């Protein structure tokens, strides 16, 4: 990399500030092993800042100058601030709460050779399989019980929070092809070892114990494996941060920080973090659902604004669809587009795709570049190589429900969809600043 490409301020003060931001991000990542935990952590932060929780199954009261949020499924959240005075449109920031992982199936215990108990799991999202091997993993998610007195169902978050399972590799002596592009079979290769035979029949009891409920009361669960390795800030100048779930909790975290400090007078400020992006968003709480549309419809109804007002506002609104981006890989520089080459710590990445998998167009790119200029934040650009298909994200999917000017962006990272991804310590702060400017 040529020295002219290094855009981040290398002063000791900015390094210290960026490391403080990165440590706070690390705490958020480590305490968010699943989308349920991420949304609960965001919920807690919003309550601390004086936001009022609205429930979808009750009447809403939304007034000018108020701050609110609503959850759907406990894994998607939409927070919003209503300006004091009549406003002219919306500023919507969207990211996603989920990451690829292995989901624990029903009847998960599987005996092996009369000596081991494994857990039966299946893939959630498109992960890199190899880095899941040979490292301590645990189990987190939610359990659902029924309150016998009230007859209502209760959801409890659970995190077993200890080294519990591990997916052991097959020795090189027994798989000479391991280093030659081995194809992993998820039903055979990826099942984690849970215990010896004496652990038979104990898994759900372990989950119940961690959740603080009786095993016999658990009527349903959504449980996932997660990597136990803590976040690390590393490199010659401590310029990198590695942890699980940087895609997309780095964007979720940064947008929330910007949202909490921005004070927008002319626009309805909306910050949403949506589940199920990694499996196509087509769920009741995903970007393809009516969650955002329903939320906006109810806000406008409460404020006495009609559909005509809503549509006029929509035409004067901007959405930022934030999902992490691929930085140029140090060992595979040829995989990046020849003229759009984002680097770690080079700033926010604006993503372009002619087929509109990314919504960015000339107009939304101009609007977002202008915001970043005002915030004095560097921007980079991403496009897939013209001979390679890329990934997708939530912006264009959300636009089929709520259509508005949208820009797709992300923070540059390496090893996307590994359980231990790598990003830059400076970039989180850049997105916080841009998000604050967006909500100003
Ligand atoms: Co993502």
Short mmCIF file of C-alpha atoms and ligand atoms in Angstrom, two decimals:
data_model
loop_
_atom_site.label_atom_id
_atom_site.label_comp_id
_atom_site.label_asym_id
_atom_site.label_seq_id
_atom_site.Cartn_x
_atom_site.Cartn_y
_atom_site.Cartn_z
CA UNK A 1 0.00 0.00 0.00
CA UNK A 2 1.35 3.44 -0.89
CA UNK A 3 1.76 5.85 2.01
CA UNK A 4 -0.66 8.29 0.35
CA UNK A 5 -3.43 5.74 0.91
CA UNK A 6 -3.09 5.99 4.68
CA UNK A 7 -5.83 8.40 5.56
CA UNK A 8 -6.40 7.85 9.25
CA UNK A 9 -4.99 10.44 11.62
CA UNK A 10 -2.04 8.80 13.33
CA UNK A 11 -1.74 11.21 16.24
CA UNK A 12 -1.47 9.63 19.70
CA UNK A 13 -4.69 11.39 20.82
CA UNK A 14 -6.77 9.98 17.99
CA UNK A 15 -5.20 6.56 18.53
CA UNK A 16 -6.19 6.69 22.21
CA UNK A 17 -9.71 7.79 21.35
CA UNK A 18 -10.03 5.07 18.71
CA UNK A 19 -8.82 2.43 21.15
CA UNK A 20 -11.41 3.59 23.71
CA UNK A 21 -14.14 3.29 21.04
CA UNK A 22 -12.80 -0.13 20.07
CA UNK A 23 -12.83 -1.37 23.66
CA UNK A 24 -16.45 -0.25 24.03
CA UNK A 25 -17.26 -2.00 20.74
CA UNK A 26 -15.48 -5.12 22.04
CA UNK A 27 -17.65 -5.15 25.17
CA UNK A 28 -20.77 -4.89 23.00
CA UNK A 29 -19.60 -7.73 20.73
CA UNK A 30 -18.61 -10.00 23.60
CA UNK A 31 -21.93 -9.49 25.38
CA UNK A 32 -23.90 -10.10 22.16
CA UNK A 33 -23.37 -13.77 21.28
CA UNK A 34 -26.71 -13.88 19.39
CA UNK A 35 -29.10 -11.42 17.75
CA UNK A 36 -31.35 -11.67 20.83
CA UNK A 37 -28.51 -10.50 23.08
CA UNK A 38 -27.48 -7.72 20.68
CA UNK A 39 -31.02 -6.34 20.61
CA UNK A 40 -31.33 -6.63 24.40
CA UNK A 41 -28.08 -4.67 24.80
CA UNK A 42 -29.36 -1.97 22.43
CA UNK A 43 -32.67 -1.93 24.32
CA UNK A 44 -30.83 -1.40 27.62
CA UNK A 45 -28.76 1.45 26.13
CA UNK A 46 -31.92 3.15 24.82
CA UNK A 47 -33.73 2.89 28.16
CA UNK A 48 -30.67 4.39 29.85
CA UNK A 49 -30.93 7.34 27.44
CA UNK A 50 -34.58 7.94 28.35
CA UNK A 51 -36.28 6.17 25.44
CA UNK A 52 -39.77 4.76 25.98
CA UNK A 53 -40.47 1.19 24.93
CA UNK A 54 -43.55 0.65 22.78
CA UNK A 55 -45.12 -2.78 22.39
CA UNK A 56 -46.59 -3.99 19.13
CA UNK A 57 -49.56 -5.55 20.93
CA UNK A 58 -50.65 -2.33 22.65
CA UNK A 59 -51.88 1.10 21.53
CA UNK A 60 -49.06 3.57 20.92
CA UNK A 61 -48.85 7.11 22.16
CA UNK A 62 -46.20 8.99 20.22
CA UNK A 63 -45.80 12.74 20.60
CA UNK A 64 -43.55 15.47 19.20
CA UNK A 65 -40.19 15.60 20.95
CA UNK A 66 -40.50 12.00 22.20
CA UNK A 67 -37.94 9.17 22.00
CA UNK A 68 -39.19 5.60 21.52
CA UNK A 69 -38.29 2.12 20.41
CA UNK A 70 -40.08 -1.11 19.53
CA UNK A 71 -38.90 -4.72 19.31
CA UNK A 72 -40.14 -7.51 17.11
CA UNK A 73 -39.33 -11.12 18.02
CA UNK A 74 -36.73 -9.82 20.50
CA UNK A 75 -34.23 -9.89 17.64
CA UNK A 76 -35.09 -6.77 15.61
CA UNK A 77 -35.38 -3.27 16.99
CA UNK A 78 -36.44 0.12 15.63
CA UNK A 79 -35.73 3.26 17.65
CA UNK A 80 -36.87 6.72 16.68
CA UNK A 81 -36.81 10.35 17.80
CA UNK A 82 -39.69 12.65 16.83
CA UNK A 83 -38.64 16.29 16.28
CA UNK A 84 -40.27 18.98 18.43
CA UNK A 85 -41.67 20.75 15.37
CA UNK A 86 -43.24 19.63 12.08
CA UNK A 87 -40.68 17.71 10.05
CA UNK A 88 -40.17 17.08 6.36
CA UNK A 89 -38.90 13.53 6.03
CA UNK A 90 -37.00 10.66 7.57
CA UNK A 91 -33.43 9.70 8.25
CA UNK A 92 -33.27 5.93 8.55
CA UNK A 93 -30.17 3.92 9.41
CA UNK A 94 -30.44 0.14 9.08
CA UNK A 95 -28.01 -2.62 9.98
CA UNK A 96 -28.42 -6.26 10.99
CA UNK A 97 -28.29 -8.08 14.30
CA UNK A 98 -27.55 -11.64 13.15
CA UNK A 99 -24.34 -13.39 12.12
CA UNK A 100 -23.70 -16.81 10.58
CA UNK A 101 -23.56 -19.53 13.22
CA UNK A 102 -24.61 -23.09 13.92
CA UNK A 103 -28.13 -23.51 15.30
CA UNK A 104 -28.86 -26.30 17.75
CA UNK A 105 -31.58 -28.62 16.42
CA UNK A 106 -34.45 -30.15 18.38
CA UNK A 107 -33.44 -33.42 20.09
CA UNK A 108 -29.84 -32.27 19.84
CA UNK A 109 -27.96 -35.05 21.63
CA UNK A 110 -26.32 -37.58 19.36
CA UNK A 111 -24.40 -40.57 20.69
CA UNK A 112 -21.19 -41.53 18.89
CA UNK A 113 -19.59 -44.95 19.04
CA UNK A 114 -21.02 -45.62 22.50
CA UNK A 115 -18.54 -43.15 24.01
CA UNK A 116 -19.33 -39.56 23.08
CA UNK A 117 -22.28 -37.18 23.06
CA UNK A 118 -22.35 -34.64 20.24
CA UNK A 119 -24.87 -31.91 19.49
CA UNK A 120 -26.85 -32.02 16.27
CA UNK A 121 -26.58 -28.58 14.67
CA UNK A 122 -27.33 -26.99 11.31
CA UNK A 123 -25.95 -23.96 9.51
CA UNK A 124 -27.52 -20.54 9.98
CA UNK A 125 -26.21 -18.35 7.15
CA UNK A 126 -23.17 -18.86 4.96
CA UNK A 127 -20.20 -19.16 7.27
CA UNK A 128 -16.56 -20.03 6.71
CA UNK A 129 -16.48 -23.51 8.25
CA UNK A 130 -12.75 -24.03 8.87
CA UNK A 131 -12.27 -21.46 11.67
CA UNK A 132 -15.06 -23.08 13.73
CA UNK A 133 -12.82 -26.10 14.40
CA UNK A 134 -10.61 -26.71 17.44
CA UNK A 135 -11.66 -23.77 19.57
CA UNK A 136 -13.85 -23.57 22.67
CA UNK A 137 -17.46 -22.78 21.82
CA UNK A 138 -20.51 -22.17 23.96
CA UNK A 139 -24.27 -22.02 23.48
CA UNK A 140 -26.54 -18.97 23.73
CA UNK A 141 -29.96 -17.88 22.57
CA UNK A 142 -33.41 -17.92 24.13
CA UNK A 143 -35.79 -20.38 25.75
CA UNK A 144 -39.57 -20.07 25.88
CA UNK A 145 -41.60 -21.19 28.90
CA UNK A 146 -45.26 -20.86 29.85
CA UNK A 147 -46.28 -19.04 32.98
CA UNK A 148 -48.91 -21.34 34.47
CA UNK A 149 -50.56 -18.62 36.55
CA UNK A 150 -51.10 -16.13 33.73
CA UNK A 151 -51.09 -18.59 30.85
CA UNK A 152 -48.66 -16.39 28.91
CA UNK A 153 -45.45 -17.42 27.20
CA UNK A 154 -42.20 -16.02 28.50
CA UNK A 155 -38.93 -15.65 26.67
CA UNK A 156 -35.65 -15.76 28.57
CA UNK A 157 -32.25 -15.08 27.14
CA UNK A 158 -29.64 -17.68 27.90
CA UNK A 159 -25.87 -17.77 27.62
CA UNK A 160 -24.15 -20.81 29.08
CA UNK A 161 -21.03 -18.63 29.12
CA UNK A 162 -18.39 -21.29 29.61
CA UNK A 163 -16.25 -23.44 27.34
CA UNK A 164 -18.89 -26.09 26.63
CA UNK A 165 -18.43 -27.69 23.21
CA UNK A 166 -15.76 -27.97 20.49
CA UNK A 167 -15.72 -29.20 16.89
CA UNK A 168 -12.55 -31.31 16.65
CA UNK A 169 -10.72 -31.50 13.34
CA UNK A 170 -9.85 -34.85 11.84
CA UNK A 171 -6.09 -35.39 12.08
CA UNK A 172 -4.07 -34.74 8.93
CA UNK A 173 -3.00 -38.41 9.00
CA UNK A 174 -6.63 -39.43 8.52
CA UNK A 175 -7.48 -36.72 5.99
CA UNK A 176 -4.51 -36.09 3.72
CA UNK A 177 -6.74 -33.83 1.62
CA UNK A 178 -7.38 -31.42 4.51
CA UNK A 179 -5.06 -28.77 3.04
CA UNK A 180 -6.18 -29.24 -0.56
CA UNK A 181 -9.58 -27.58 -0.51
CA UNK A 182 -11.61 -29.98 1.63
CA UNK A 183 -15.40 -29.84 1.23
CA UNK A 184 -17.07 -29.81 4.64
CA UNK A 185 -20.23 -31.83 5.12
CA UNK A 186 -22.31 -29.97 7.75
CA UNK A 187 -24.04 -33.12 8.96
CA UNK A 188 -20.81 -35.08 9.34
CA UNK A 189 -17.90 -32.72 9.88
CA UNK A 190 -19.41 -29.85 11.85
CA UNK A 191 -21.11 -31.48 14.86
CA UNK A 192 -19.60 -30.32 18.16
CA UNK A 193 -18.46 -32.69 20.89
CA UNK A 194 -20.46 -32.08 24.07
CA UNK A 195 -19.31 -34.72 26.56
CA UNK A 196 -18.62 -38.34 27.34
CA UNK A 197 -21.45 -40.83 27.68
CA UNK A 198 -22.22 -39.76 31.26
CA UNK A 199 -23.37 -36.38 29.85
CA UNK A 200 -26.24 -38.08 28.02
CA UNK A 201 -29.56 -36.34 28.69
CA UNK A 202 -28.00 -33.31 30.39
CA UNK A 203 -27.83 -30.70 27.61
CA UNK A 204 -31.28 -29.18 28.06
CA UNK A 205 -30.80 -29.24 31.85
CA UNK A 206 -27.59 -27.26 31.33
CA UNK A 207 -29.51 -24.73 29.21
CA UNK A 208 -32.35 -24.53 31.76
CA UNK A 209 -29.88 -24.00 34.59
CA UNK A 210 -28.17 -21.11 32.75
CA UNK A 211 -31.58 -19.59 31.91
CA UNK A 212 -32.81 -19.92 35.50
CA UNK A 213 -35.85 -22.00 34.54
CA UNK A 214 -36.95 -25.59 35.08
CA UNK A 215 -35.97 -27.94 32.28
CA UNK A 216 -39.49 -29.34 32.14
CA UNK A 217 -40.86 -25.80 31.63
CA UNK A 218 -38.93 -25.22 28.39
CA UNK A 219 -41.42 -25.51 25.54
CA UNK A 220 -39.24 -24.03 22.81
CA UNK A 221 -35.76 -22.69 22.16
CA UNK A 222 -33.56 -20.89 19.64
CA UNK A 223 -29.98 -21.78 20.56
CA UNK A 224 -26.76 -21.13 18.67
CA UNK A 225 -23.09 -22.01 19.00
CA UNK A 226 -20.73 -19.07 19.43
CA UNK A 227 -16.99 -18.59 19.55
CA UNK A 228 -15.63 -18.10 23.07
CA UNK A 229 -12.55 -16.15 21.97
CA UNK A 230 -12.61 -12.61 23.36
CA UNK A 231 -12.06 -9.56 21.17
CA UNK A 232 -8.45 -8.59 20.48
CA UNK A 233 -6.92 -5.25 19.52
CA UNK A 234 -3.66 -6.08 17.81
CA UNK A 235 -1.06 -5.30 15.14
CA UNK A 236 2.21 -3.35 14.99
CA UNK A 237 0.37 -0.14 15.91
CA UNK A 238 -2.60 -1.91 17.51
CA UNK A 239 -4.58 -0.87 14.44
CA UNK A 240 -6.73 -4.01 14.07
CA UNK A 241 -9.63 -5.38 16.04
CA UNK A 242 -10.72 -9.00 15.79
CA UNK A 243 -13.82 -10.63 17.23
CA UNK A 244 -16.84 -12.62 16.16
CA UNK A 245 -19.89 -10.83 14.72
CA UNK A 246 -18.14 -7.62 13.53
CA UNK A 247 -20.45 -8.16 10.52
CA UNK A 248 -22.71 -6.49 11.32
CA UNK A 249 -22.61 -5.45 14.96
CA UNK A 250 -19.80 -2.98 14.24
CA UNK A 251 -22.26 -1.02 12.07
CA UNK A 252 -25.12 -1.57 14.56
CA UNK A 253 -22.97 -0.24 17.39
CA UNK A 254 -21.66 2.77 15.46
CA UNK A 255 -25.10 3.75 14.13
CA UNK A 256 -26.58 3.55 17.63
CA UNK A 257 -23.84 5.80 19.06
CA UNK A 258 -24.42 8.35 16.30
CA UNK A 259 -28.18 8.09 16.74
CA UNK A 260 -27.95 8.70 20.50
CA UNK A 261 -25.92 11.88 20.08
CA UNK A 262 -27.48 13.33 16.90
CA UNK A 263 -30.17 15.94 17.33
CA UNK A 264 -32.23 16.22 14.19
CA UNK A 265 -34.87 18.97 13.95
CA UNK A 266 -36.09 18.55 10.41
CA UNK A 267 -36.29 14.79 10.07
CA UNK A 268 -37.73 11.85 11.95
CA UNK A 269 -34.61 9.97 13.11
CA UNK A 270 -34.92 6.19 12.85
CA UNK A 271 -32.28 3.63 13.79
CA UNK A 272 -33.10 -0.01 13.11
CA UNK A 273 -31.18 -3.21 13.60
CA UNK A 274 -32.89 -6.11 11.86
CA UNK A 275 -32.55 -9.86 12.21
CA UNK A 276 -32.17 -12.60 9.59
CA UNK A 277 -30.10 -10.71 7.00
CA UNK A 278 -27.82 -13.75 6.82
CA UNK A 279 -30.69 -15.97 5.67
CA UNK A 280 -32.25 -13.56 3.18
CA UNK A 281 -34.32 -11.26 5.46
CA UNK A 282 -37.59 -13.00 4.58
CA UNK A 283 -38.95 -13.41 8.11
CA UNK A 284 -41.55 -11.54 10.15
CA UNK A 285 -38.80 -9.42 11.71
CA UNK A 286 -36.38 -9.19 8.75
CA UNK A 287 -35.82 -6.36 6.27
CA UNK A 288 -38.28 -8.01 3.85
CA UNK A 289 -41.01 -7.92 6.51
CA UNK A 290 -43.49 -5.16 7.31
CA UNK A 291 -41.67 -4.27 10.56
CA UNK A 292 -40.26 -0.92 9.38
CA UNK A 293 -43.39 -0.07 7.38
CA UNK A 294 -45.67 -0.96 10.31
CA UNK A 295 -43.54 1.12 12.68
CA UNK A 296 -43.57 4.18 10.40
CA UNK A 297 -47.31 3.77 9.72
CA UNK A 298 -48.07 3.78 13.44
CA UNK A 299 -45.79 6.77 14.11
CA UNK A 300 -47.50 8.80 11.37
CA UNK A 301 -50.94 7.76 12.63
CA UNK A 302 -50.12 8.76 16.21
CA UNK A 303 -48.85 12.16 15.04
CA UNK A 304 -52.04 12.81 13.06
CA UNK A 305 -50.22 12.65 9.72
CA UNK A 306 -51.90 10.86 6.83
CA UNK A 307 -50.64 8.66 4.00
CA UNK A 308 -50.24 11.68 1.75
CA UNK A 309 -47.91 13.24 4.34
CA UNK A 310 -46.02 9.95 4.65
CA UNK A 311 -45.47 9.66 0.90
CA UNK A 312 -44.38 13.29 0.57
CA UNK A 313 -41.94 12.75 3.43
CA UNK A 314 -40.63 9.52 1.92
CA UNK A 315 -39.65 11.34 -1.25
CA UNK A 316 -37.50 13.68 0.85
CA UNK A 317 -35.88 10.96 2.97
CA UNK A 318 -32.61 9.04 3.04
CA UNK A 319 -31.79 5.55 4.24
CA UNK A 320 -28.32 4.29 5.06
CA UNK A 321 -28.12 0.51 4.71
CA UNK A 322 -25.01 -0.36 6.69
CA UNK A 323 -23.41 -3.78 6.39
CA UNK A 324 -19.70 -4.48 6.54
CA UNK A 325 -17.62 -4.46 3.36
CA UNK A 326 -14.70 -6.51 2.08
CA UNK A 327 -11.34 -4.80 2.50
CA UNK A 328 -8.58 -5.70 0.04
CA UNK A 329 -7.07 -8.92 1.41
CA UNK A 330 -3.30 -8.77 1.98
CA UNK A 331 -2.79 -12.26 0.52
CA UNK A 332 -5.42 -11.98 -2.19
CA UNK A 333 -5.20 -8.42 -3.51
CA UNK A 334 -6.29 -9.71 -6.94
CA UNK A 335 -9.76 -10.59 -5.60
CA UNK A 336 -10.65 -6.89 -5.30
CA UNK A 337 -11.91 -4.66 -8.09
CA UNK A 338 -9.00 -2.96 -9.89
CA UNK A 339 -10.12 0.60 -9.16
CA UNK A 340 -12.30 0.37 -6.03
CA UNK A 341 -10.02 -0.91 -3.31
CA UNK A 342 -11.09 -0.33 0.29
CA UNK A 343 -8.50 -0.76 3.02
CA UNK A 344 -8.89 -1.30 6.72
CA UNK A 345 -8.80 2.04 8.58
CA UNK A 346 -9.28 3.88 5.30
CA UNK A 347 -12.77 5.05 6.22
CA UNK A 348 -16.39 4.24 5.45
CA UNK A 349 -16.97 2.16 2.32
CA UNK A 350 -19.72 3.16 -0.12
CA UNK A 351 -20.84 0.08 -2.05
CA UNK A 352 -21.85 0.12 -5.70
CA UNK A 353 -23.43 -2.56 -7.86
CA UNK A 354 -24.94 -2.03 -11.31
CA UNK A 355 -27.49 -4.80 -10.68
CA UNK A 356 -28.60 -2.84 -7.58
CA UNK A 357 -27.86 -5.53 -5.01
CA UNK A 358 -26.54 -2.37 -3.42
CA UNK A 359 -28.99 0.54 -3.70
CA UNK A 360 -26.35 3.24 -4.04
CA UNK A 361 -26.86 5.46 -7.06
CA UNK A 362 -25.48 8.82 -8.11
CA UNK A 363 -27.97 10.70 -5.93
CA UNK A 364 -27.61 8.68 -2.72
CA UNK A 365 -23.82 8.51 -3.12
CA UNK A 366 -23.71 12.30 -3.42
CA UNK A 367 -25.90 12.73 -0.34
CA UNK A 368 -23.77 10.36 1.73
CA UNK A 369 -20.43 11.78 0.53
CA UNK A 370 -21.72 15.21 1.52
CA UNK A 371 -22.54 13.93 5.02
CA UNK A 372 -19.07 12.38 5.36
CA UNK A 373 -17.42 15.59 4.17
CA UNK A 374 -19.31 17.57 6.79
CA UNK A 375 -18.27 15.01 9.42
CA UNK A 376 -14.66 15.09 8.11
CA UNK A 377 -14.67 11.35 7.68
CA UNK A 378 -12.78 9.59 4.85
CA UNK A 379 -14.78 7.46 2.41
CA UNK A 380 -13.72 4.64 0.11
CA UNK A 381 -15.63 2.76 -2.56
CA UNK A 382 -16.38 -0.89 -3.16
CA UNK A 383 -17.55 -2.74 -6.24
CA UNK A 384 -17.27 -6.42 -7.03
CA UNK A 385 -14.84 -7.44 -9.73
CA UNK A 386 -16.93 -7.50 -12.91
CA UNK A 387 -16.26 -11.24 -13.26
CA UNK A 388 -17.33 -12.11 -9.69
CA UNK A 389 -20.77 -12.27 -8.10
CA UNK A 390 -20.93 -10.49 -4.76
CA UNK A 391 -23.03 -10.73 -1.65
CA UNK A 392 -26.33 -9.07 -0.91
CA UNK A 393 -27.60 -7.03 2.02
CA UNK A 394 -30.73 -5.47 3.46
CA UNK A 395 -31.08 -2.09 1.70
CA UNK A 396 -32.63 -3.22 -1.58
CA UNK A 397 -34.84 -5.75 0.23
CA UNK A 398 -36.15 -3.10 2.64
CA UNK A 399 -36.86 -0.81 -0.34
CA UNK A 400 -39.52 -3.18 -1.62
CA UNK A 401 -41.53 -2.23 1.52
CA UNK A 402 -40.38 1.32 2.22
CA UNK A 403 -38.98 2.93 -0.93
CA UNK A 404 -36.67 5.90 -0.54
CA UNK A 405 -33.22 7.15 -1.54
CA UNK A 406 -30.82 4.59 -0.10
CA UNK A 407 -27.08 4.29 0.08
CA UNK A 408 -25.32 1.02 0.89
CA UNK A 409 -22.24 1.39 3.01
CA UNK A 410 -20.13 -0.64 5.42
CA UNK A 411 -16.88 -0.72 7.32
CA UNK A 412 -13.93 -2.50 5.70
CA UNK A 413 -13.12 -5.91 7.15
CA UNK A 414 -11.33 -9.17 6.45
CA UNK A 415 -12.52 -12.76 6.85
CA UNK A 416 -16.22 -11.93 6.61
CA UNK A 417 -18.40 -14.71 8.06
CA UNK A 418 -15.57 -16.26 10.03
CA UNK A 419 -16.35 -16.65 13.75
CA UNK A 420 -13.33 -14.37 14.29
CA UNK A 421 -13.36 -11.44 11.85
CA UNK A 422 -10.92 -8.54 11.54
CA UNK A 423 -11.60 -4.82 11.11
CA UNK A 424 -9.90 -1.49 11.87
CA UNK A 425 -9.83 0.40 15.17
CA UNK A 426 -10.21 3.78 13.42
CA UNK A 427 -13.18 2.93 11.23
CA UNK A 428 -15.78 2.51 14.00
CA UNK A 429 -15.21 6.10 15.10
CA UNK A 430 -15.56 7.29 11.51
CA UNK A 431 -18.99 5.69 11.25
CA UNK A 432 -20.09 7.10 14.60
CA UNK A 433 -19.16 10.56 13.37
CA UNK A 434 -20.90 10.08 10.03
CA UNK A 435 -24.03 8.70 11.76
CA UNK A 436 -24.09 11.68 14.12
CA UNK A 437 -23.88 14.02 11.13
CA UNK A 438 -26.60 12.03 9.34
CA UNK A 439 -28.92 12.56 12.32
CA UNK A 440 -28.01 16.23 12.71
CO1 LIG B 1 -23.58 -8.48 7.03
#
